[in-house]
mmCIF file of C-alpha atoms in Angstrom:
data_model
loop_
_atom_site.group_PDB
_atom_site.id
_atom_site.type_symbol
_atom_site.label_atom_id
_atom_site.label_comp_id
_atom_site.label_asym_id
_atom_site.label_seq_id
_atom_site.Cartn_x
_atom_site.Cartn_y
_atom_site.Cartn_z
ATOM 1 C CA MET H 1 56.678 4.794 125.809
ATOM 2 C CA ALA H 2 55.965 5.646 129.028
ATOM 3 C CA PRO H 3 52.242 5.032 130.944
ATOM 4 C CA GLU H 4 49.922 8.165 130.641
ATOM 5 C CA SER H 5 50.197 9.664 134.177
ATOM 6 C CA SER H 6 46.918 10.506 136.238
ATOM 7 C CA LEU H 7 48.708 13.203 138.349
ATOM 8 C CA PRO H 8 47.810 16.819 137.578
ATOM 9 C CA ASP H 9 51.040 19.248 136.045
ATOM 10 C CA TRP H 10 51.486 21.158 138.979
ATOM 11 C CA ILE H 11 52.653 18.143 141.114
ATOM 12 C CA PHE H 12 55.669 18.323 138.643
ATOM 13 C CA PRO H 13 57.760 21.151 139.543
ATOM 14 C CA PRO H 14 59.932 22.934 137.121
ATOM 15 C CA PRO H 15 63.632 22.628 137.454
ATOM 16 C CA GLU H 16 64.202 25.965 139.028
ATOM 17 C CA GLY H 17 61.502 25.149 141.578
ATOM 18 C CA PHE H 18 57.871 26.956 141.840
ATOM 19 C CA THR H 19 57.416 30.897 142.552
ATOM 20 C CA ALA H 20 55.733 33.049 145.133
ATOM 21 C CA GLU H 21 53.495 34.370 142.433
ATOM 22 C CA ASP H 22 52.930 30.494 140.901
ATOM 23 C CA LEU H 23 50.784 29.270 143.368
ATOM 24 C CA ASP H 24 48.220 32.587 142.280
ATOM 25 C CA HIS H 25 48.110 30.375 138.718
ATOM 26 C CA ILE H 26 48.631 26.679 139.063
ATOM 27 C CA PRO H 27 45.105 25.293 138.272
ATOM 28 C CA GLN H 28 43.215 23.377 140.938
ATOM 29 C CA LEU H 29 45.894 23.532 143.368
ATOM 30 C CA PRO H 30 44.750 22.053 146.972
ATOM 31 C CA ALA H 31 43.114 25.047 149.353
ATOM 32 C CA HIS H 32 46.227 26.195 151.940
ATOM 33 C CA THR H 33 49.052 24.841 149.651
ATOM 34 C CA GLU H 34 52.454 26.653 150.668
ATOM 35 C CA LEU H 35 55.687 27.191 149.000
ATOM 36 C CA ILE H 36 58.611 26.329 150.957
ATOM 37 C CA ASP H 37 61.800 26.618 149.527
ATOM 38 C CA GLY H 38 60.187 26.746 145.487
ATOM 39 C CA SER H 39 58.474 23.440 146.350
ATOM 40 C CA LEU H 40 54.503 22.945 147.201
ATOM 41 C CA VAL H 41 53.666 21.908 150.952
ATOM 42 C CA LEU H 42 49.944 20.091 150.727
ATOM 43 C CA VAL H 43 48.436 20.307 154.175
ATOM 44 C CA SER H 44 46.793 17.307 155.845
ATOM 45 C CA PRO H 45 43.636 17.384 157.548
ATOM 46 C CA GLN H 46 43.839 19.048 160.638
ATOM 47 C CA ALA H 47 42.896 17.580 164.012
ATOM 48 C CA SER H 48 40.352 19.313 166.731
ATOM 49 C CA PHE H 49 43.033 20.663 168.470
ATOM 50 C CA HIS H 50 44.614 22.530 166.345
ATOM 51 C CA THR H 51 41.181 23.942 165.055
ATOM 52 C CA ARG H 52 39.870 24.934 168.483
ATOM 53 C CA THR H 53 43.212 26.339 169.711
ATOM 54 C CA VAL H 54 43.300 28.766 166.196
ATOM 55 C CA ASP H 55 39.830 29.472 167.080
ATOM 56 C CA LEU H 56 41.104 30.510 170.593
ATOM 57 C CA LEU H 57 43.904 32.827 169.696
ATOM 58 C CA VAL H 58 41.847 34.866 166.556
ATOM 59 C CA ALA H 59 39.103 35.606 168.966
ATOM 60 C CA SER H 60 41.170 36.600 171.596
ATOM 61 C CA LEU H 61 43.698 38.672 169.899
ATOM 62 C CA ARG H 62 40.334 40.160 167.548
ATOM 63 C CA ARG H 63 38.759 41.076 171.387
ATOM 64 C CA THR H 64 41.738 43.461 171.780
ATOM 65 C CA VAL H 65 43.741 44.511 168.496
ATOM 66 C CA PRO H 66 44.257 47.918 167.978
ATOM 67 C CA SER H 67 42.555 49.334 165.370
ATOM 68 C CA GLU H 68 45.592 49.953 163.281
ATOM 69 C CA LEU H 69 45.868 46.410 162.973
ATOM 70 C CA ARG H 70 43.889 42.937 161.850
ATOM 71 C CA ILE H 71 43.910 39.184 162.784
ATOM 72 C CA ARG H 72 44.019 36.843 159.655
ATOM 73 C CA ARG H 73 43.580 33.371 159.943
ATOM 74 C CA GLU H 74 45.022 30.818 157.086
ATOM 75 C CA MET H 75 46.863 33.571 154.272
ATOM 76 C CA SER H 76 49.765 33.587 153.037
ATOM 77 C CA ILE H 77 52.829 35.830 153.292
ATOM 78 C CA ILE H 78 55.529 36.073 150.657
ATOM 79 C CA LEU H 79 58.766 36.178 152.613
ATOM 80 C CA ALA H 80 60.847 35.861 149.213
ATOM 81 C CA LYS H 81 60.907 34.755 145.801
ATOM 82 C CA ASP H 82 60.549 30.853 146.358
ATOM 83 C CA GLN H 83 58.789 31.183 149.701
ATOM 84 C CA ARG H 84 55.403 31.750 150.464
ATOM 85 C CA PRO H 85 54.267 29.732 153.450
ATOM 86 C CA GLU H 86 50.816 30.222 155.367
ATOM 87 C CA PRO H 87 50.706 30.787 158.986
ATOM 88 C CA ASP H 88 47.818 29.843 161.169
ATOM 89 C CA ILE H 89 47.466 33.323 162.225
ATOM 90 C CA SER H 90 48.895 36.155 161.408
ATOM 91 C CA VAL H 91 48.760 40.061 162.669
ATOM 92 C CA ILE H 92 49.272 42.520 160.006
ATOM 93 C CA ARG H 93 48.704 46.093 159.527
ATOM 94 C CA ALA H 94 45.180 47.771 158.419
ATOM 95 C CA GLU H 95 46.731 49.262 155.454
ATOM 96 C CA ALA H 96 48.071 45.432 153.996
ATOM 97 C CA ASP H 97 44.625 44.912 153.212
ATOM 98 C CA GLU H 98 43.952 46.033 149.800
ATOM 99 C CA SER H 99 41.286 44.041 148.316
ATOM 100 C CA PRO H 100 38.725 41.159 148.804
ATOM 101 C CA GLU H 101 40.255 39.318 146.070
ATOM 102 C CA GLN H 102 43.826 39.837 148.072
ATOM 103 C CA THR H 103 45.376 35.913 148.126
ATOM 104 C CA TYR H 104 48.576 36.924 150.470
ATOM 105 C CA TYR H 105 50.262 40.006 152.126
ATOM 106 C CA ARG H 106 54.234 40.697 152.172
ATOM 107 C CA ALA H 107 56.471 40.202 155.059
ATOM 108 C CA ARG H 108 56.342 43.924 155.499
ATOM 109 C CA ASP H 109 53.713 43.953 156.669
ATOM 110 C CA VAL H 110 53.211 41.304 159.160
ATOM 111 C CA LEU H 111 53.944 41.740 162.976
ATOM 112 C CA LEU H 112 53.116 38.081 164.178
ATOM 113 C CA THR H 113 53.139 34.962 163.061
ATOM 114 C CA ILE H 114 51.613 32.193 164.930
ATOM 115 C CA GLU H 115 52.151 28.558 163.676
ATOM 116 C CA VAL H 116 50.050 25.945 165.355
ATOM 117 C CA VAL H 117 52.432 22.556 165.633
ATOM 118 C CA SER H 118 50.380 19.295 164.124
ATOM 119 C CA PRO H 119 52.784 15.933 163.987
ATOM 120 C CA GLU H 120 53.147 16.435 160.361
ATOM 121 C CA SER H 121 54.183 19.553 160.132
ATOM 122 C CA ARG H 122 56.527 19.538 163.455
ATOM 123 C CA SER H 123 59.590 20.329 161.418
ATOM 124 C CA ARG H 124 58.605 23.194 159.684
ATOM 125 C CA ASP H 125 57.033 24.730 162.019
ATOM 126 C CA ARG H 126 59.601 24.654 164.661
ATOM 127 C CA ARG H 127 62.662 25.053 162.540
ATOM 128 C CA ARG H 128 62.155 26.132 158.752
ATOM 129 C CA LYS H 129 59.195 28.431 159.034
ATOM 130 C CA PRO H 130 60.706 30.326 162.310
ATOM 131 C CA LEU H 131 64.195 30.996 160.494
ATOM 132 C CA LEU H 132 62.203 32.019 157.080
ATOM 133 C CA TYR H 133 60.161 34.605 159.128
ATOM 134 C CA ALA H 134 63.214 36.160 161.007
ATOM 135 C CA GLU H 135 64.937 36.603 157.734
ATOM 136 C CA ALA H 136 61.938 38.257 156.492
ATOM 137 C CA GLY H 137 62.266 40.586 159.178
ATOM 138 C CA ILE H 138 59.001 39.369 161.073
ATOM 139 C CA PRO H 139 59.175 40.746 164.401
ATOM 140 C CA HIS H 140 57.201 38.282 166.508
ATOM 141 C CA PHE H 141 56.636 34.557 166.050
ATOM 142 C CA TRP H 142 54.701 32.176 168.176
ATOM 143 C CA ARG H 143 54.575 28.392 168.136
ATOM 144 C CA VAL H 144 52.307 26.752 169.897
ATOM 145 C CA GLU H 145 52.115 23.000 171.212
ATOM 146 C CA ASN H 146 49.645 20.482 172.127
ATOM 147 C CA ASP H 147 50.469 19.226 175.637
ATOM 148 C CA SER H 148 47.671 16.737 176.785
ATOM 149 C CA GLY H 149 45.323 18.741 175.042
ATOM 150 C CA ARG H 150 46.016 21.585 176.124
ATOM 151 C CA PRO H 151 48.009 24.471 174.513
ATOM 152 C CA VAL H 152 51.391 25.894 175.399
ATOM 153 C CA VAL H 153 52.436 28.923 173.681
ATOM 154 C CA TYR H 154 56.313 29.528 172.881
ATOM 155 C CA VAL H 155 56.503 33.270 172.008
ATOM 156 C CA TYR H 156 59.829 34.554 170.377
ATOM 157 C CA GLU H 157 60.922 38.362 169.315
ATOM 158 C CA LEU H 158 63.137 39.182 166.316
ATOM 159 C CA ASP H 159 67.042 40.237 167.650
ATOM 160 C CA PRO H 160 67.604 43.208 165.003
ATOM 161 C CA ALA H 161 71.082 42.271 165.268
ATOM 162 C CA THR H 162 71.202 38.677 164.685
ATOM 163 C CA CYS H 163 67.915 38.499 162.630
ATOM 164 C CA ALA H 164 67.091 35.604 164.763
ATOM 165 C CA TYR H 165 63.960 35.042 167.167
ATOM 166 C CA VAL H 166 65.011 34.724 170.760
ATOM 167 C CA PRO H 167 62.610 32.794 173.089
ATOM 168 C CA THR H 168 60.580 35.596 175.353
ATOM 169 C CA GLY H 169 58.353 33.407 177.084
ATOM 170 C CA ILE H 170 56.778 29.976 177.612
ATOM 171 C CA HIS H 171 53.163 30.576 178.198
ATOM 172 C CA ARG H 172 50.661 27.511 179.695
ATOM 173 C CA ASP H 173 47.892 28.882 181.235
ATOM 174 C CA ARG H 174 47.520 32.444 180.195
ATOM 175 C CA VAL H 175 49.357 34.534 177.613
ATOM 176 C CA LYS H 176 49.894 37.823 178.961
ATOM 177 C CA VAL H 177 52.302 40.190 176.448
ATOM 178 C CA THR H 178 52.787 43.623 175.774
ATOM 179 C CA VAL H 179 54.327 43.586 171.906
ATOM 180 C CA PRO H 180 53.395 43.495 169.494
ATOM 181 C CA PHE H 181 50.047 44.935 171.405
ATOM 182 C CA ASP H 182 48.606 44.692 174.841
ATOM 183 C CA MET H 183 47.238 40.887 174.646
ATOM 184 C CA ASP H 184 45.834 38.800 177.833
ATOM 185 C CA ILE H 185 44.641 35.247 176.531
ATOM 186 C CA ASP H 186 43.278 32.597 179.021
ATOM 187 C CA LEU H 187 44.239 29.050 177.366
ATOM 188 C CA ALA H 188 42.022 27.366 179.819
ATOM 189 C CA GLU H 189 39.261 28.718 177.481
ATOM 190 C CA ILE H 190 39.826 25.531 174.931
ATOM 191 C CA ASP H 191 37.552 23.438 176.902
ATOM 192 C CA THR H 192 34.914 25.302 176.006
ATOM 193 C CA ILE H 193 35.406 25.608 172.564
#
């Protein structure tokens, strides 16, 4: 007789993997659990740099976002049947916000995703997630790295011919771009947060 497991049932994926819809129905699933390639990805506690960078970017984006767009943090996006990542920040179309109980957005409603890289998510944030976002047709992607406590923002735009992101800039002190809308973000403000 096998010993009884103290692990929750959801820790064992079904043979075909989990689906994006499963995330809303798994009891006691830890907050911010992502679905990548049909597997659950549990998020580790975030460091101060990560939290402060997300706060800085959210506040800066909200100051300049056009009325037809919204800024969301830590909301999952359904990209495919077995893909439901949760970017740190997303810029979505306002009409995609359907109800206060909503738990996800669809890729077609997202204009920009931003990932702030943490040591445990480095490979996902640098390689896997950008590939998934590009395949889903999300037009813009930012990856934010920690350089001695200061954010460095790598900006990418989707090339429709290749369905892949191409780099359009590396920003160390200030992010000044015109797409998906005009933004001017002073990255040094992280020192005051």
